[in-house]
Tab-separated table of C-alpha atoms and ligand atoms in Angstrom:
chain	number	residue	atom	x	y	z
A	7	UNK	CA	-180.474	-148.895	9.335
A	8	UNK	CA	-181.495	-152.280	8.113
A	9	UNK	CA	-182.768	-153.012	5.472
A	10	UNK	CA	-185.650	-155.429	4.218
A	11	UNK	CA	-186.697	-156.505	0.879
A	12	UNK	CA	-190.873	-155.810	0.446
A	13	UNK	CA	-191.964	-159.727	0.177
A	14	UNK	CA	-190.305	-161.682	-2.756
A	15	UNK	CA	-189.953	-158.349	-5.048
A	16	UNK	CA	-186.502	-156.093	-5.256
A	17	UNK	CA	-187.339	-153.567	-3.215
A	18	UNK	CA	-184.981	-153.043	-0.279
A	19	UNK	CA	-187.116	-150.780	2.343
A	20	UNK	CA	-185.696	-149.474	5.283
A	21	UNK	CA	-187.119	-151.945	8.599
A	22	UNK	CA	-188.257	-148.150	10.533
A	23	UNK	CA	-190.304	-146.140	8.632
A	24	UNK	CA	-192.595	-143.239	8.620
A	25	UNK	CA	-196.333	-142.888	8.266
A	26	UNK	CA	-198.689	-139.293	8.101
A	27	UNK	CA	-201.770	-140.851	10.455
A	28	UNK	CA	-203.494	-138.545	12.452
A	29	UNK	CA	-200.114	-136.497	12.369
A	30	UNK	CA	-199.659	-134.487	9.838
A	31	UNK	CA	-202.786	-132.067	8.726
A	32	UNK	CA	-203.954	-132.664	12.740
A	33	UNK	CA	-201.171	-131.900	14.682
A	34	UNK	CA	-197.941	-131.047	12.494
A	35	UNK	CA	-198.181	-128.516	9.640
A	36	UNK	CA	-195.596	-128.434	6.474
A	37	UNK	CA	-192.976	-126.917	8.383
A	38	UNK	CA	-193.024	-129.562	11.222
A	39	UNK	CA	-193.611	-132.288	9.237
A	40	UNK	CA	-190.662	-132.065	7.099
A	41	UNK	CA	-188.657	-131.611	10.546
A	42	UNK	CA	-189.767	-135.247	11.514
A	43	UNK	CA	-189.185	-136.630	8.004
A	44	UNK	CA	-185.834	-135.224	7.992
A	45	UNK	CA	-185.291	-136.733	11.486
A	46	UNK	CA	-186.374	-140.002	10.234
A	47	UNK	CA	-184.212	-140.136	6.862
A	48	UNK	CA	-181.307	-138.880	8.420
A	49	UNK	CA	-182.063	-142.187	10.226
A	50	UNK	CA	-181.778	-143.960	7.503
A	51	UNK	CA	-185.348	-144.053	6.964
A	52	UNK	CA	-186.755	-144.543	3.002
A	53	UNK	CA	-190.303	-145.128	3.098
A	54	UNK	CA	-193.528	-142.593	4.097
A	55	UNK	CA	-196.271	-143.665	4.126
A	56	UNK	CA	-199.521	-141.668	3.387
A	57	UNK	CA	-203.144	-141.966	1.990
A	58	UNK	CA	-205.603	-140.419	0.384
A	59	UNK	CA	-208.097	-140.413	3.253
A	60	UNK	CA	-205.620	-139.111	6.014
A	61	UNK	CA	-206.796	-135.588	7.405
A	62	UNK	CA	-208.876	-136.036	3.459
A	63	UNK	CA	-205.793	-135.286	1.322
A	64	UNK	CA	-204.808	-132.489	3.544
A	65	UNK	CA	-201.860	-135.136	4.746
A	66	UNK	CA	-200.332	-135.887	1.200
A	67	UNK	CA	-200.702	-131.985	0.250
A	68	UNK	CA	-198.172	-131.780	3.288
A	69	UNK	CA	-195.974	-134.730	2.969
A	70	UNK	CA	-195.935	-133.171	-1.333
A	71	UNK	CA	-194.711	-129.984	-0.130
A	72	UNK	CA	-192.408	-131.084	2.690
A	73	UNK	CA	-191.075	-133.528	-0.309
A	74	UNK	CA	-190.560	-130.071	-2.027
A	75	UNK	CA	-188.730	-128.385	0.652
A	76	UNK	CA	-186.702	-131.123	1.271
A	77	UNK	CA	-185.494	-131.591	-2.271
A	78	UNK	CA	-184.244	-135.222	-1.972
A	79	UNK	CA	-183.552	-137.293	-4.871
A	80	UNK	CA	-186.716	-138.905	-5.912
A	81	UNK	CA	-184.916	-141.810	-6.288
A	82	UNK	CA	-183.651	-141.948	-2.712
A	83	UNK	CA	-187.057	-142.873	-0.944
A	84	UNK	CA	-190.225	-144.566	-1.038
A	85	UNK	CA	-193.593	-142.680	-1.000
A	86	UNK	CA	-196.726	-144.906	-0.821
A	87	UNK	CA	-200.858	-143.492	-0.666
A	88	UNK	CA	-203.922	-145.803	-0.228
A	89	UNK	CA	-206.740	-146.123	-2.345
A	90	UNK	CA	-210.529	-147.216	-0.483
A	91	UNK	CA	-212.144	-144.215	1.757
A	92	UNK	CA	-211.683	-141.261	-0.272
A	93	UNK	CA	-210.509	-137.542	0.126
A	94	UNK	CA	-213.581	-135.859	0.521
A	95	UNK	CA	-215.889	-135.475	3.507
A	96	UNK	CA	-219.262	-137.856	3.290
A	97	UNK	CA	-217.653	-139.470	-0.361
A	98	UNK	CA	-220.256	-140.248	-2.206
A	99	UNK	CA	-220.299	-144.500	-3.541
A	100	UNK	CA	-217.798	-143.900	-6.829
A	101	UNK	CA	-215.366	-141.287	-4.730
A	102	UNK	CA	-214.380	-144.021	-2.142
A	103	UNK	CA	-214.125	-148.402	-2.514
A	104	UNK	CA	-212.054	-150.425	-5.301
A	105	UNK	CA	-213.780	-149.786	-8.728
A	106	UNK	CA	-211.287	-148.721	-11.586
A	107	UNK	CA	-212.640	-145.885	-11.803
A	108	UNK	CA	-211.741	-144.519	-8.017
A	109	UNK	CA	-208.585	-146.351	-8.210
A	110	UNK	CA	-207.923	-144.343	-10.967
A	111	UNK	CA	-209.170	-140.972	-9.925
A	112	UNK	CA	-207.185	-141.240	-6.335
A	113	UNK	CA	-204.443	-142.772	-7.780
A	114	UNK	CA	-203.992	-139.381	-9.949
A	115	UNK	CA	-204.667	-137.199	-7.203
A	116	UNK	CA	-202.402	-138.966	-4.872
A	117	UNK	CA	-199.757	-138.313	-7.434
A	118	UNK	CA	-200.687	-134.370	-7.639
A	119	UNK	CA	-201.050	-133.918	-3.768
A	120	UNK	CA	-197.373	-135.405	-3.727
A	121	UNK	CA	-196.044	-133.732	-6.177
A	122	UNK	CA	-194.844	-137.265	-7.439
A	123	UNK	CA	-194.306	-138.523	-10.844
A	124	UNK	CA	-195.593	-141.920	-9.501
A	125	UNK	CA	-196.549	-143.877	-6.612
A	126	UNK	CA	-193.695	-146.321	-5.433
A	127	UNK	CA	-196.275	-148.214	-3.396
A	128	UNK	CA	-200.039	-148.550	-4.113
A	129	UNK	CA	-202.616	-150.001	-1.340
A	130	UNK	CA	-206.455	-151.209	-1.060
A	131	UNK	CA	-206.818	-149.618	2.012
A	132	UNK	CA	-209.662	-151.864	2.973
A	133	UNK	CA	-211.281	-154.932	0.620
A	134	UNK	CA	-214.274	-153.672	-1.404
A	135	UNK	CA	-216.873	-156.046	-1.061
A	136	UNK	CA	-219.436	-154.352	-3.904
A	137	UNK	CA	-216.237	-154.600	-6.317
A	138	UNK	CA	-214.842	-157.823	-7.680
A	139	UNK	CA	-211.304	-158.644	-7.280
A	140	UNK	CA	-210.441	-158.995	-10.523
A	141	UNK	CA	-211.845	-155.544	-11.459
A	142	UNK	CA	-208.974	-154.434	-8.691
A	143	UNK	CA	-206.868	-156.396	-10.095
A	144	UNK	CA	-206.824	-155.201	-13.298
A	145	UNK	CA	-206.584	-151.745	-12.591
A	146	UNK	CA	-203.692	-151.731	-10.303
A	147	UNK	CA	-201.924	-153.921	-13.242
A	148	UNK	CA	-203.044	-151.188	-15.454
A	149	UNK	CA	-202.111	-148.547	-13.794
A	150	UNK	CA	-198.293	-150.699	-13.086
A	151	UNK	CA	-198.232	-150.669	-16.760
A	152	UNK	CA	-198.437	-147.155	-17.368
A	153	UNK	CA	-195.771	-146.146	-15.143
A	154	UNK	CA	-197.992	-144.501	-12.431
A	155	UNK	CA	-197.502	-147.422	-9.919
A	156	UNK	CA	-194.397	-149.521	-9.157
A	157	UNK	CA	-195.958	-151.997	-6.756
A	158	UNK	CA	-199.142	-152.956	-5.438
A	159	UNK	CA	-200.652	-154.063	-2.472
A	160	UNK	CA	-203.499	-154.851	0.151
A	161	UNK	CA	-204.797	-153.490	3.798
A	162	UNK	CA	-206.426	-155.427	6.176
A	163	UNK	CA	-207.344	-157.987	3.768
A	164	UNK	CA	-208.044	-161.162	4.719
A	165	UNK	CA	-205.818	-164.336	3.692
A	166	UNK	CA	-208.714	-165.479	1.607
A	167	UNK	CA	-208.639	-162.227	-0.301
A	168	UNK	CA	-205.496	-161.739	-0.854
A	169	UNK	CA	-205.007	-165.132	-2.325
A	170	UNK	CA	-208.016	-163.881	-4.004
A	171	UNK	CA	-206.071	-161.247	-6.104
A	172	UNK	CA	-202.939	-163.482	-6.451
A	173	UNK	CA	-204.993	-166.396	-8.195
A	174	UNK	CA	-206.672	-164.194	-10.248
A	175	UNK	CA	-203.878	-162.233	-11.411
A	176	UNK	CA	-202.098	-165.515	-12.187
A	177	UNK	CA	-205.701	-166.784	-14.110
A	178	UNK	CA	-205.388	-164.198	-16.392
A	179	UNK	CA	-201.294	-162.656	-16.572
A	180	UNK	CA	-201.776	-159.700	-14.542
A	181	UNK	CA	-199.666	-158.630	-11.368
A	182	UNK	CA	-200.145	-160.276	-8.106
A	183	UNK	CA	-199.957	-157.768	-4.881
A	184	UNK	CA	-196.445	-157.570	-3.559
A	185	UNK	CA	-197.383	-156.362	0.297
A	186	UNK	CA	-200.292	-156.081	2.654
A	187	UNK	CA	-200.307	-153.527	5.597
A	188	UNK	CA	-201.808	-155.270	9.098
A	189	UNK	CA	-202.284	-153.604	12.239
A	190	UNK	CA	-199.298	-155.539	13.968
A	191	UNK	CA	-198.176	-155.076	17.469
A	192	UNK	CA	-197.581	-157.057	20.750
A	193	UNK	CA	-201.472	-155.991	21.663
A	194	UNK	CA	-202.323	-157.732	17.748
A	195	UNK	CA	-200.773	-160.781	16.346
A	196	UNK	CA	-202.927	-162.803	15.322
A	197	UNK	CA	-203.208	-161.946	11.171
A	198	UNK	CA	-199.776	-161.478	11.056
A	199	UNK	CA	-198.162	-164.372	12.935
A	200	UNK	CA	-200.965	-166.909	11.895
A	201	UNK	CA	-203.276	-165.970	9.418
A	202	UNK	CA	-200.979	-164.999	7.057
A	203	UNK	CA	-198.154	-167.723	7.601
A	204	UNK	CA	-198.685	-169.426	4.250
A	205	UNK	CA	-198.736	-166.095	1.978
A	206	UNK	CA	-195.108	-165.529	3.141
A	207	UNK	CA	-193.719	-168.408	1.101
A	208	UNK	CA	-191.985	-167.249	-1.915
A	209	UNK	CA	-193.570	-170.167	-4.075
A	210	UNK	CA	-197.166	-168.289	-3.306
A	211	UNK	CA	-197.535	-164.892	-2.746
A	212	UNK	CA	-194.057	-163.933	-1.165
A	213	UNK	CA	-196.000	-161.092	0.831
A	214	UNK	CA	-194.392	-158.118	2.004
A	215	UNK	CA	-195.561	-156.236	4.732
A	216	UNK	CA	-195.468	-152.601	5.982
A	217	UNK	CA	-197.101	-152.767	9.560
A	218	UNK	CA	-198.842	-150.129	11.469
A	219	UNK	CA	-199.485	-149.119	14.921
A	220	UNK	CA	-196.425	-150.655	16.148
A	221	UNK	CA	-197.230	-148.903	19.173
A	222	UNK	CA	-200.880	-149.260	19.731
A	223	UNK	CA	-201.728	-145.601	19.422
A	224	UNK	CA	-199.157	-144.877	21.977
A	225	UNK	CA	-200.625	-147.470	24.468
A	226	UNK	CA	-196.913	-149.380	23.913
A	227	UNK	CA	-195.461	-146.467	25.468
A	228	UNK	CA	-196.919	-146.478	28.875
A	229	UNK	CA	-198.594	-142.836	28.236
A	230	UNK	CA	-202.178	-143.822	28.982
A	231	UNK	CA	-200.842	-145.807	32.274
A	232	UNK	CA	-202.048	-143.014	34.923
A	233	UNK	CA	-205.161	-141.427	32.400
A	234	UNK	CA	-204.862	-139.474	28.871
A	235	UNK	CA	-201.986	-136.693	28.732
A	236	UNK	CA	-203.797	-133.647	27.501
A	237	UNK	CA	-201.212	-133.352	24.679
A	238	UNK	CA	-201.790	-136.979	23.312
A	239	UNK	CA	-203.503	-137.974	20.159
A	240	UNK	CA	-206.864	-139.328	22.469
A	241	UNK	CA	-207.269	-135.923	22.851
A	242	UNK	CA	-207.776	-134.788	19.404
A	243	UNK	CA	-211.568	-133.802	18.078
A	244	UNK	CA	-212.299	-136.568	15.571
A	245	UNK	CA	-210.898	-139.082	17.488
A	246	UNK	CA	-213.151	-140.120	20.416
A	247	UNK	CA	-213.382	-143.252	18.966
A	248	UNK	CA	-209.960	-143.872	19.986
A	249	UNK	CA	-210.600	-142.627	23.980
A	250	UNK	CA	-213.684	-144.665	23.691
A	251	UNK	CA	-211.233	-147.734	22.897
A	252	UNK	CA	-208.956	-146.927	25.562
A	253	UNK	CA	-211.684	-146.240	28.254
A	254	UNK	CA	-213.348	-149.764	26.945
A	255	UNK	CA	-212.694	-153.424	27.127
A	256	UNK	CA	-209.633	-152.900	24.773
A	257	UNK	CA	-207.586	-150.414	26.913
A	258	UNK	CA	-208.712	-152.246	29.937
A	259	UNK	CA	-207.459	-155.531	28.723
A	260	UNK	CA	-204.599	-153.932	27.643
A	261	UNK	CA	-203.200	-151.660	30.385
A	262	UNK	CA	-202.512	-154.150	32.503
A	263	UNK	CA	-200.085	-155.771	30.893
A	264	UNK	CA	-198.286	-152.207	30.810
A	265	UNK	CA	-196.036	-152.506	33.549
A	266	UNK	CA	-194.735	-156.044	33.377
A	267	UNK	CA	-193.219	-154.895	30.007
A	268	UNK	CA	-192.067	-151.783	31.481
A	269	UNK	CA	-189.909	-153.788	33.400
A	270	UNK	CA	-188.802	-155.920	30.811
A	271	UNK	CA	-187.970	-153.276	28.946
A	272	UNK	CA	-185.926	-151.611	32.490
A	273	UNK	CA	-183.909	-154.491	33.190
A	274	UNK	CA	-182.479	-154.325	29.614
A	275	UNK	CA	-181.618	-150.907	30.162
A	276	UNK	CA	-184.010	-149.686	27.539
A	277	UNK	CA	-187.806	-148.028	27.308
A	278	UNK	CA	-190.405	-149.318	26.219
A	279	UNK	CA	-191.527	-147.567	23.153
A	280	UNK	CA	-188.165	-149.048	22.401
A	281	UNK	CA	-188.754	-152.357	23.234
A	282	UNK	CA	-192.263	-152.313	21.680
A	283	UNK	CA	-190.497	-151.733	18.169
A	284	UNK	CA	-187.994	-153.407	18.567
A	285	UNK	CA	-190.309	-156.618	19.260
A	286	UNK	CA	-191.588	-155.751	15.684
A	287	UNK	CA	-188.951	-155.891	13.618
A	288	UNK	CA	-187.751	-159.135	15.151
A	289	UNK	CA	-190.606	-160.873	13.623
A	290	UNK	CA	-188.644	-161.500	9.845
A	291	UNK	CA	-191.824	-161.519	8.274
A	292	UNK	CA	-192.124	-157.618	8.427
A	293	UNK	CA	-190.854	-155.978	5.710
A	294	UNK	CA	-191.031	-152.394	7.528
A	295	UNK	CA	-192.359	-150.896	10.535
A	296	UNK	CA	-194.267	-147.876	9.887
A	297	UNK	CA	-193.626	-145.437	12.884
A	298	UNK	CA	-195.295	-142.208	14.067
A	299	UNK	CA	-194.610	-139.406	16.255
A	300	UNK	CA	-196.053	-136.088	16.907
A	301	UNK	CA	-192.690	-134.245	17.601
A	302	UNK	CA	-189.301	-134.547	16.977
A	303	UNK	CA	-188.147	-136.590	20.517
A	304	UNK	CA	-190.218	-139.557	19.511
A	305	UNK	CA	-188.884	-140.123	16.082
A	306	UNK	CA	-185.285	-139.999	18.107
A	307	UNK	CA	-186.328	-142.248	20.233
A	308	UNK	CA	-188.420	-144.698	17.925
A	309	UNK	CA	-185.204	-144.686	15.536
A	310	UNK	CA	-182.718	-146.097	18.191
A	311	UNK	CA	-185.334	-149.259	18.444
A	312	UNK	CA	-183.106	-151.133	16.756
A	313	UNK	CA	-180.296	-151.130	19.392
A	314	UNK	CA	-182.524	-153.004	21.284
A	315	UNK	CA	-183.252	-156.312	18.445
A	316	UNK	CA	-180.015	-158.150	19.716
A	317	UNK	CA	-181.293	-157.986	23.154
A	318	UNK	CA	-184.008	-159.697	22.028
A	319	UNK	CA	-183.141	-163.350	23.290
A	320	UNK	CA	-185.381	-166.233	23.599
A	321	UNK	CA	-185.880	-165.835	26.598
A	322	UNK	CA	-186.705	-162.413	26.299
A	323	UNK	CA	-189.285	-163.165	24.025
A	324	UNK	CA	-190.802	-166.033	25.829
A	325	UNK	CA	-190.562	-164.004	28.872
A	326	UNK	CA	-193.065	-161.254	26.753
A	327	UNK	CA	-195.047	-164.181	25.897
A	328	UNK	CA	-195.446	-164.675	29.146
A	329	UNK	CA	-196.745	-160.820	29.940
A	330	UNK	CA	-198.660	-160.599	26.634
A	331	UNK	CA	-200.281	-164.179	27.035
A	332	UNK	CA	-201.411	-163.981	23.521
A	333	UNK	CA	-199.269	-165.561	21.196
A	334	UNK	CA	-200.927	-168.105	19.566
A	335	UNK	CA	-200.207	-171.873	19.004
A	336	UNK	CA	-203.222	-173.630	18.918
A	337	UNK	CA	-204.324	-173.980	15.091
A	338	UNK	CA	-200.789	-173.646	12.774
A	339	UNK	CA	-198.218	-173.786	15.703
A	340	UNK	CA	-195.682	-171.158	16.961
A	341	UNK	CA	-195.455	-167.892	14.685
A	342	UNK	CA	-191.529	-168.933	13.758
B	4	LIG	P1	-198.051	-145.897	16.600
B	4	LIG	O1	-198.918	-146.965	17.128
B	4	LIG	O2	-196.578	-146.089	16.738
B	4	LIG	O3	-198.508	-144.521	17.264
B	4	LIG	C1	-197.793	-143.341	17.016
B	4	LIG	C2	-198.180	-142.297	18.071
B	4	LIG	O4	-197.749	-142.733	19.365
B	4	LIG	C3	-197.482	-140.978	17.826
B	4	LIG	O5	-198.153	-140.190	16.890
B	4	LIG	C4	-197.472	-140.401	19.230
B	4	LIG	O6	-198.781	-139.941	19.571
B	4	LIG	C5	-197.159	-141.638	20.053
B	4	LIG	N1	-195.719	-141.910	20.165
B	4	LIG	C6	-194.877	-142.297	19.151
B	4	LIG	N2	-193.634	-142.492	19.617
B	4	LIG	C7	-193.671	-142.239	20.929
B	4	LIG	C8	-192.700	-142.286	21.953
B	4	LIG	N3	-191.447	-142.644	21.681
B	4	LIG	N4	-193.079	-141.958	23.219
B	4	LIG	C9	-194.348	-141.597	23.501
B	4	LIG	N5	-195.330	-141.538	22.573
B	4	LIG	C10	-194.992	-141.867	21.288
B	4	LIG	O7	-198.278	-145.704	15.044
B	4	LIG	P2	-199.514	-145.032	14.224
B	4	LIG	O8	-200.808	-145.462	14.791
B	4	LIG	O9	-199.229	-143.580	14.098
B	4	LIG	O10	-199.323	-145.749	12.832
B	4	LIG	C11	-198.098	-145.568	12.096
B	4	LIG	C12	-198.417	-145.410	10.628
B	4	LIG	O11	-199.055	-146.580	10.145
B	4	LIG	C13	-199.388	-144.273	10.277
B	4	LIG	O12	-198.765	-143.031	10.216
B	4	LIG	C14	-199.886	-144.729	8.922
B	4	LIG	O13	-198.932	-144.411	7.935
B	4	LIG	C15	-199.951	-146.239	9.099
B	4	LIG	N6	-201.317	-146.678	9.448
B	4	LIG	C16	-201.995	-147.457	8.535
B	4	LIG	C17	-203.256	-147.911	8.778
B	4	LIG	C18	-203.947	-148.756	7.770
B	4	LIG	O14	-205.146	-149.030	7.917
B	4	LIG	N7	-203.278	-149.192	6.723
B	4	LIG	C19	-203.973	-147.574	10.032
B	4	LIG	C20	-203.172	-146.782	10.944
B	4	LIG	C21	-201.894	-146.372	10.660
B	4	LIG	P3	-199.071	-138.627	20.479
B	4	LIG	O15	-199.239	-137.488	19.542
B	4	LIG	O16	-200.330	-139.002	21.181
B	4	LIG	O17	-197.889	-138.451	21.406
C-alpha cells in the first residue's frame, strides 16, 4: 500500500480506501460488511468512509458494529461521516444543512452509530447555502477543539467556497478545512484537475482529497456494456435515479468510450476496473481513492489497482486522453 498525506496536514492515508455508499445497509449486512473491510485492511487499507445520510444511519450502525467485531486498534485506521442531509427520512430544515446546531447533533450521533470516541475525518457533505460559512466554520473548529473531530473538510464545494471557509477561518484564528471529497473519475475531471488547481498549493489551502466514484457507479468496469446485470447496484429500489442516468444522455455519452479503454486496459495485460483506479491514483493530487464493492471479488480486484500505476506511461495516458477526449486545457492548461 501507498501511502498519501491528506493535503498539507500529517495524516498519512492509505491511496485505496473504502467507502459504505449504497453498500452496506442495501446490499451487505454486519456480517458481510466486516468481510469486505477486513479484505480491504488486510490490503493495507486505513480509511472508511461513511455518513450520516447513507441507508439514514443504518450504514454507520453497521460499519460501528463491524468496527466492534473486528476489534482493531482504534488507532490503526481512519473512520470519517458527513454532516448535510441528515439520518432521518423527509429531515425536517434543522435535522439536515450546516447550522451548528445539526453539525453538532450528527456529529454526536455519528460518533454513537460508530461506536467511536471521535471522528478522524469530518465533511460538509454538500455547501449550505441558508447557513453562512463562518457559522460552519466555527463549529467544526469547535467541535476540533473539544476532541470530537481531528480534521475537517468539504464535499462538492465549489473553489469559491472552499476558499470561502479558509479565508474566514484565517479572518478570525479558527481551522481551515484540510480535504474536500469530489466525484473524480476518467468520466469527471473537471473540479478536480482544473477547478481546484490553485487550492492544492501548500501556501493556500494545501487541500486534501478523498475521491469518490472512482468507478462511475460501476460504468468503469464495463458491466453496463451489453444492459444492467440484474445483480448490479442500478437495480436496487431507491436508485432509479441512477438507471435513469445510465439509460440517459450520461450513460449514452459514456458507454461508448467503454471499449476503447477495455483495450487499453487488455494490451497491458490488466482489466479495466483496474485500470480505471489505477488512472486515479496517478493524479498526485488525490490524497485517497475511496473504493466500493458489493462482494468480496471486487475489493480483491480493486486492491491490486495499484500494480497497474507504473504502467501508466505517458503515452498511456495521452493515449486515454485520446479515448476519454475530455481532459481539459483550454482555461488553466494541462491538469499536471
Ligand atoms: P465506485 O464508482 O467505484 O462504484 C462501486 C460499485 O461498482 C460497487 O459497489 C460495485 O457495484 C461496482 N464494482 C466495484 N468494483 C467492481 C469490480 N472490480 N468489478 C465490477 N464491479 C465493481 O464507487 P462508489 O460510487 O461506491 O463510491 C465509493 C465511495 O465514495 C462510497 O462508498 C462513499 O464512501 C463515497 N461517496 C461519496 C460521495 C459524496 O458525495 N461525498 C458520493 C458517492 C460516494 P455493484 O454492486 O453494482 O456490483
Amino acid at each position: 500500500m501507498e501511502f498519501r498525506r491528506l493535503g498539507k496536514s500529517g495524516l498519512q492515508v492509505s491511496v485505496l480506501s473504502f467507502g459504505a455508499w449504497v453498500t452496506f445497509g442495501t446490499q451487505l449486512n454486519v456480517d458481510a460488511a466486516l468481510e469486505l473491510m477486513a479484505a480491504a485492511y488486510d490490503h493495507g487499507c486505513n480509511f472508511f468512509d461513511n455518513a450520516e445520510v447513507y441507508a439514514k444511519g443504518q450504514a454507520e450502525t453497521i460499519m460501528g458494529e463491524a468496527l466492534k467485531k473486528a476489534g482493531w486498534r482504534r488507532d490503526s485506521y481512519i473512520v470519517s461521516s458527513k454532516v448535510f442531509g441528515g439520518a432521518v427520512q423527509n429531515p425536517s430544515p434543522i435535522q439536515r444543512g450546516l447550522s451548528r446546531k445539526h453539525i453538532y447533533e450528527a456529529a454526536y450521533q455519528a460518533i454513537d452509530r460508530l461506536q467511536c470516541d471521535y471522528l478522524d475525518l469530518y465533511f460538509c457533505h454538500r455547501p449550505d447555502r441558508n447557513t453562512p460559512i463562518e457559522e460552519t466554520v466555527r463549529a467544526m473548529t469547535e467541535l476540533i477543539w473539544r476532541g470530537d473531530v481531528l480534521y475537517w473538510g468539504t464535499s462538492e464545494w465549489s473553489a469559491q467556497e472552499i476558499m470561502e471557509a479558509y479565508a474566514v477561518a484565517r479572518q478570525y484564528d479558527l481551522i481551515p478545512p484540510t480535504m474536500e471529497q469530489p466525484q473524480y473519475n476518467m468520466l469527471t475531471r473537471y473540479r478536480v484537475e482544473v477547478e481546484y488547481k490553485r487550492l492544492y498549493n501548500n501556501d493556500t489551502v494545501g487541500l486534501g482529497t478523498t475521491i469518490w466514484s472512482p468507478l462511475a457507479s460501476g460504468l468503469l468496469t464495463g458491466k453496463y456494456n451489453d444492459g444492467i446485470p440484474a445483480d448490479s447496484r442500478v437495480n436496487l429500489p431507491g436508485y432509479e435515479w441512477l438507471k435513469a442516468m445510465l439509460e440517459g444522455p450520461w450513460g449514452q455519452n459514456s458507454l461508448p468510450k467503454i471499449p476503447g479503454l477495455a483495450k487499453i486496459a487488455g494490451d497491458l495485460g490488466t482489466t479495466l476496473p483496474k485500470l480505471a483506479l489505477a488512472w486515479c491514483v496517478k493524479n498526485p493530487h488525490v490524497s485517497t481513492v475511496i473504493t466500493g464493492a458489493s462482494r468480496l471479488e471486487q475489493v480483491t480486484e480493486n486492491f491490486a489497482a495499484l500494480d497497474v500505476v507504473p504502467l501508466l506511461t505517458d503515452d498511456v495516458m495521452a493515449e486515454i486522453d485520446k479515448v476519454l477526449g475530455n481532459k481539459e486545457t483550454r482555461l488553466y492548461g494541462s491538469s499536471e
